[in-house]
Coordinates of C-alpha atoms in Angstrom, one line a residue:
M1 CA 0.0 0.0 0.0
S2 CA 1.0 3.6 -0.5
A3 CA 0.2 6.6 1.7
V4 CA -2.7 8.7 0.6
L5 CA -2.2 11.2 3.4
E6 CA 0.9 12.2 5.3
I7 CA 1.1 14.7 8.2
Q8 CA 4.5 15.9 9.3
S9 CA 5.2 17.9 12.5
L10 CA 1.8 19.5 12.5
N11 CA 1.3 22.3 15.1
K12 CA -1.7 24.4 15.9
S13 CA -2.2 26.5 19.0
F14 CA -5.0 28.6 20.4
G15 CA -3.4 31.0 23.0
G16 CA -1.4 28.8 25.3
I17 CA -3.2 25.6 24.3
K18 CA -1.6 23.3 21.8
A19 CA -4.4 21.6 19.8
T20 CA -2.0 19.6 17.7
D21 CA 1.5 19.3 19.0
D22 CA 4.2 18.2 16.6
L23 CA 1.8 15.5 15.2
N24 CA 2.9 12.9 12.6
L25 CA 0.7 10.3 11.0
S26 CA 0.2 8.5 7.7
V27 CA -3.0 7.0 6.2
E28 CA -2.4 4.2 3.7
Q29 CA -4.5 3.6 0.5
G30 CA -7.8 1.9 1.4
E31 CA -7.1 2.0 5.2
L32 CA -9.6 2.9 7.9
H33 CA -7.4 4.9 10.2
A34 CA -9.0 6.0 13.5
I35 CA -8.0 8.7 15.9
I36 CA -9.4 8.5 19.4
G37 CA -9.0 10.6 22.5
P38 CA -11.0 12.5 25.1
N39 CA -12.7 15.8 24.6
G40 CA -10.0 18.5 24.1
A41 CA -7.5 16.0 22.7
G42 CA -7.2 17.9 19.4
K43 CA -9.1 15.5 17.2
T44 CA -11.6 17.9 15.6
T45 CA -8.9 20.6 15.2
L46 CA -6.8 18.1 13.3
I47 CA -9.7 17.3 11.0
S48 CA -10.3 21.0 10.4
Q49 CA -6.7 21.4 9.4
L50 CA -6.9 18.4 7.0
S51 CA -10.1 19.7 5.4
G52 CA -8.7 23.2 5.0
M53 CA -11.1 24.9 7.5
Q54 CA -8.1 25.9 9.7
T55 CA -4.5 26.6 8.8
P56 CA -1.6 25.0 10.7
D57 CA 0.9 27.2 12.5
S58 CA 3.6 24.9 11.2
G59 CA 4.2 21.5 9.7
A60 CA 3.1 19.9 6.4
I61 CA 0.1 18.0 5.0
R62 CA 0.5 16.0 1.9
F63 CA -2.3 14.3 -0.1
Q64 CA -1.2 11.8 -2.7
G65 CA 2.3 13.3 -2.5
R66 CA 1.1 16.9 -3.1
N67 CA 1.7 19.5 -0.4
I68 CA -1.8 20.9 0.5
T69 CA -0.9 22.6 3.7
R70 CA -2.1 26.1 2.5
L71 CA -4.6 24.9 0.0
A72 CA -8.2 26.2 0.3
A73 CA -10.9 23.9 1.5
H74 CA -12.9 23.8 -1.8
K75 CA -9.7 23.0 -3.7
R76 CA -9.0 20.0 -1.4
A77 CA -12.5 18.8 -2.1
H78 CA -11.8 18.9 -5.8
L79 CA -8.7 16.8 -5.2
G80 CA -10.7 14.1 -3.5
I81 CA -11.0 14.9 0.2
T82 CA -14.5 15.0 1.8
R83 CA -15.5 15.7 5.4
S84 CA -18.5 14.6 7.3
F85 CA -19.2 17.0 10.2
Q86 CA -20.3 16.3 13.7
I87 CA -23.4 18.4 13.1
T88 CA -25.5 17.3 10.2
S89 CA -25.8 19.7 7.2
L90 CA -28.7 17.9 5.4
I91 CA -31.5 19.9 3.8
M92 CA -34.3 18.8 6.0
Q93 CA -37.2 20.0 3.9
M94 CA -36.1 17.9 0.9
T95 CA -36.7 14.2 0.5
V96 CA -33.9 11.7 1.2
L97 CA -33.5 11.0 -2.5
D98 CA -33.3 14.7 -3.4
N99 CA -30.5 15.2 -0.9
I100 CA -28.5 12.4 -2.3
A101 CA -29.2 13.3 -5.9
L102 CA -28.0 16.8 -5.2
A103 CA -24.8 15.4 -3.7
V104 CA -24.3 13.2 -6.8
Q105 CA -25.0 16.3 -9.0
A106 CA -22.4 18.3 -7.1
G107 CA -19.9 15.4 -7.2
E108 CA -20.2 15.2 -11.0
G109 CA -19.7 19.0 -11.4
H110 CA -23.1 19.8 -12.6
S111 CA -24.6 23.3 -12.2
F112 CA -26.6 24.1 -9.0
R113 CA -29.1 26.0 -11.1
F114 CA -31.1 22.8 -11.5
I115 CA -31.1 22.0 -7.8
R116 CA -34.8 20.9 -7.9
A117 CA -34.4 18.9 -11.0
A118 CA -31.6 16.7 -9.8
R119 CA -33.8 13.6 -9.0
R120 CA -35.5 13.9 -12.5
I121 CA -32.2 13.3 -14.3
A122 CA -32.1 9.6 -14.7
S123 CA -28.3 9.1 -14.2
L124 CA -28.4 11.2 -11.0
R125 CA -31.5 9.5 -9.6
D126 CA -30.1 6.0 -10.4
R127 CA -26.8 6.7 -8.7
A128 CA -28.5 8.3 -5.7
M129 CA -30.8 5.2 -5.3
A130 CA -27.7 2.9 -5.5
L131 CA -26.0 4.9 -2.8
L132 CA -29.2 4.8 -0.6
E133 CA -29.3 1.0 -1.2
R134 CA -25.7 0.8 -0.1
V135 CA -26.3 2.6 3.2
G136 CA -29.6 0.8 3.9
L137 CA -32.0 3.7 3.2
A138 CA -33.5 2.8 -0.2
D139 CA -36.9 2.2 1.4
K140 CA -36.8 5.8 2.8
A141 CA -36.0 7.5 -0.5
D142 CA -39.2 9.4 -0.8
F143 CA -39.5 10.3 2.9
P144 CA -38.9 14.0 3.9
T145 CA -35.4 14.1 5.5
V146 CA -36.8 15.6 8.6
A147 CA -38.8 12.5 9.2
L148 CA -35.7 10.2 9.6
S149 CA -34.0 9.4 12.8
H150 CA -30.7 10.9 13.9
G151 CA -28.9 7.6 13.0
E152 CA -30.5 7.6 9.6
H153 CA -29.3 11.1 9.0
R154 CA -25.8 9.9 9.8
H155 CA -26.2 7.2 7.2
M156 CA -27.3 9.8 4.7
E157 CA -24.1 11.8 5.4
I158 CA -22.1 8.7 4.5
A159 CA -24.0 8.4 1.3
I160 CA -23.2 12.0 0.5
A161 CA -19.6 11.4 1.2
L162 CA -19.6 8.4 -1.1
A163 CA -21.4 10.5 -3.8
S164 CA -18.4 12.8 -4.0
N165 CA -16.2 9.9 -5.2
A166 CA -13.6 11.1 -2.7
E167 CA -10.3 9.3 -2.3
L168 CA -10.1 10.3 1.4
M169 CA -13.2 10.5 3.7
L170 CA -12.8 12.5 6.9
L171 CA -15.5 11.2 9.3
D172 CA -15.9 13.4 12.4
E173 CA -17.6 11.3 15.1
P174 CA -20.3 9.6 12.9
M175 CA -21.5 7.7 16.0
A176 CA -22.2 10.9 18.0
G177 CA -25.7 10.8 19.5
L178 CA -26.5 7.3 18.3
G179 CA -28.1 4.6 20.3
T180 CA -26.8 1.1 20.6
E181 CA -28.7 -0.3 17.6
E182 CA -27.9 2.7 15.4
S183 CA -24.2 2.5 16.4
A184 CA -24.2 -1.2 15.4
R185 CA -25.7 -0.3 12.0
M186 CA -23.1 2.4 11.5
V187 CA -20.3 -0.1 12.4
D188 CA -21.7 -2.5 9.8
L189 CA -21.8 0.3 7.2
L190 CA -18.2 1.3 7.9
R191 CA -17.0 -2.3 7.7
G192 CA -18.8 -2.5 4.3
I193 CA -17.0 0.6 2.8
K194 CA -13.5 0.1 4.3
G195 CA -11.0 -1.0 1.8
Q196 CA -12.9 0.7 -1.0
H197 CA -12.1 4.2 0.3
S198 CA -9.3 5.6 2.5
I199 CA -11.0 6.8 5.7
L200 CA -9.8 8.9 8.6
L201 CA -12.3 8.3 11.5
I202 CA -12.5 10.6 14.5
E203 CA -14.3 8.7 17.4
H204 CA -14.4 8.8 21.2
D205 CA -15.8 5.2 21.7
I206 CA -12.7 3.0 21.9
G207 CA -14.8 -0.2 21.6
I208 CA -16.1 0.9 18.2
V209 CA -12.7 2.0 17.0
M210 CA -11.2 -1.4 17.9
A211 CA -14.0 -3.1 16.0
V212 CA -13.6 -1.3 12.7
S213 CA -10.1 0.1 12.3
D214 CA -7.0 -1.1 10.6
H215 CA -4.8 1.5 12.5
V216 CA -5.4 3.6 15.6
I217 CA -3.8 6.7 17.0
V218 CA -4.6 7.9 20.5
M219 CA -4.3 11.6 21.1
H220 CA -4.1 13.5 24.4
Q221 CA -3.7 17.3 24.7
G222 CA -2.7 17.6 21.0
Q223 CA 0.0 14.8 21.2
K224 CA 0.0 11.3 20.0
I225 CA 0.4 8.9 23.0
A226 CA -0.2 5.6 21.1
D227 CA 0.0 4.4 17.5
G228 CA -0.5 1.0 16.0
T229 CA -3.0 -1.7 15.2
P230 CA -6.0 -2.1 17.4
T231 CA -4.4 -5.0 19.2
E232 CA -1.2 -3.0 19.8
V233 CA -3.0 0.1 21.0
R234 CA -5.3 -1.8 23.3
A235 CA -2.2 -3.4 24.9
N236 CA -0.5 0.0 25.4
P237 CA -0.1 0.7 29.1
A238 CA -0.9 4.4 28.6
V239 CA -4.1 3.6 26.8
Q240 CA -5.1 0.9 29.4
A241 CA -4.6 3.5 32.2
A242 CA -6.6 6.1 30.4
Y243 CA -9.5 4.0 29.1
F244 CA -9.6 0.8 31.1
G245 CA -8.5 2.0 34.5
H246 CA -5.4 -0.2 34.8
G247 CA -2.0 -0.5 33.4

């Protein structure tokens, strides 16, 4: 495998707080690479720097060998990086199919002047339905988005990320706010798409991370305190002390 994303000595501070502190990591092609840590560890700040929403103070970000450290967010999206936010950005008044058809339309570079006609274009509608089938929501295609559960909204966000044909998916706590059954369905979905896309997953639930990831990094106060396979990270004394109460 080759690295699709490389981060070298990444630093970002807010006042006296170091959100990312000399951080290094590499995401391989087709890998599901998870980052875990408590609130305030620097996870979301890292994702914001990778997506172009924030600029690092120093260090380098390379995507497919290209230095994108200062590249604007929309240009990173064109290169093949997509981000799923902690807070949903779905258009609640539109149907589920319309939301996904619009995402397909955007991913294929079509004009937004025809926003309401997206589902009436056969190629867009067919691909949108295929994506809904993939995330288990085909039977809800004609439902208004507002009628779906929070967990189903998360599945819609994954479909939107898939619609962009992104090489790298940045998933920022897709399990946030989900119940036990909804989390289990999300785990199944992530297992189904891993290997087909490179994924950087931010998550706070260590059990879920261990179940789906190829590689895990544990962050604390902006620093990397553990790095390896799920088995290696679970056995790390610092992680055991922080998450399991022993070590």
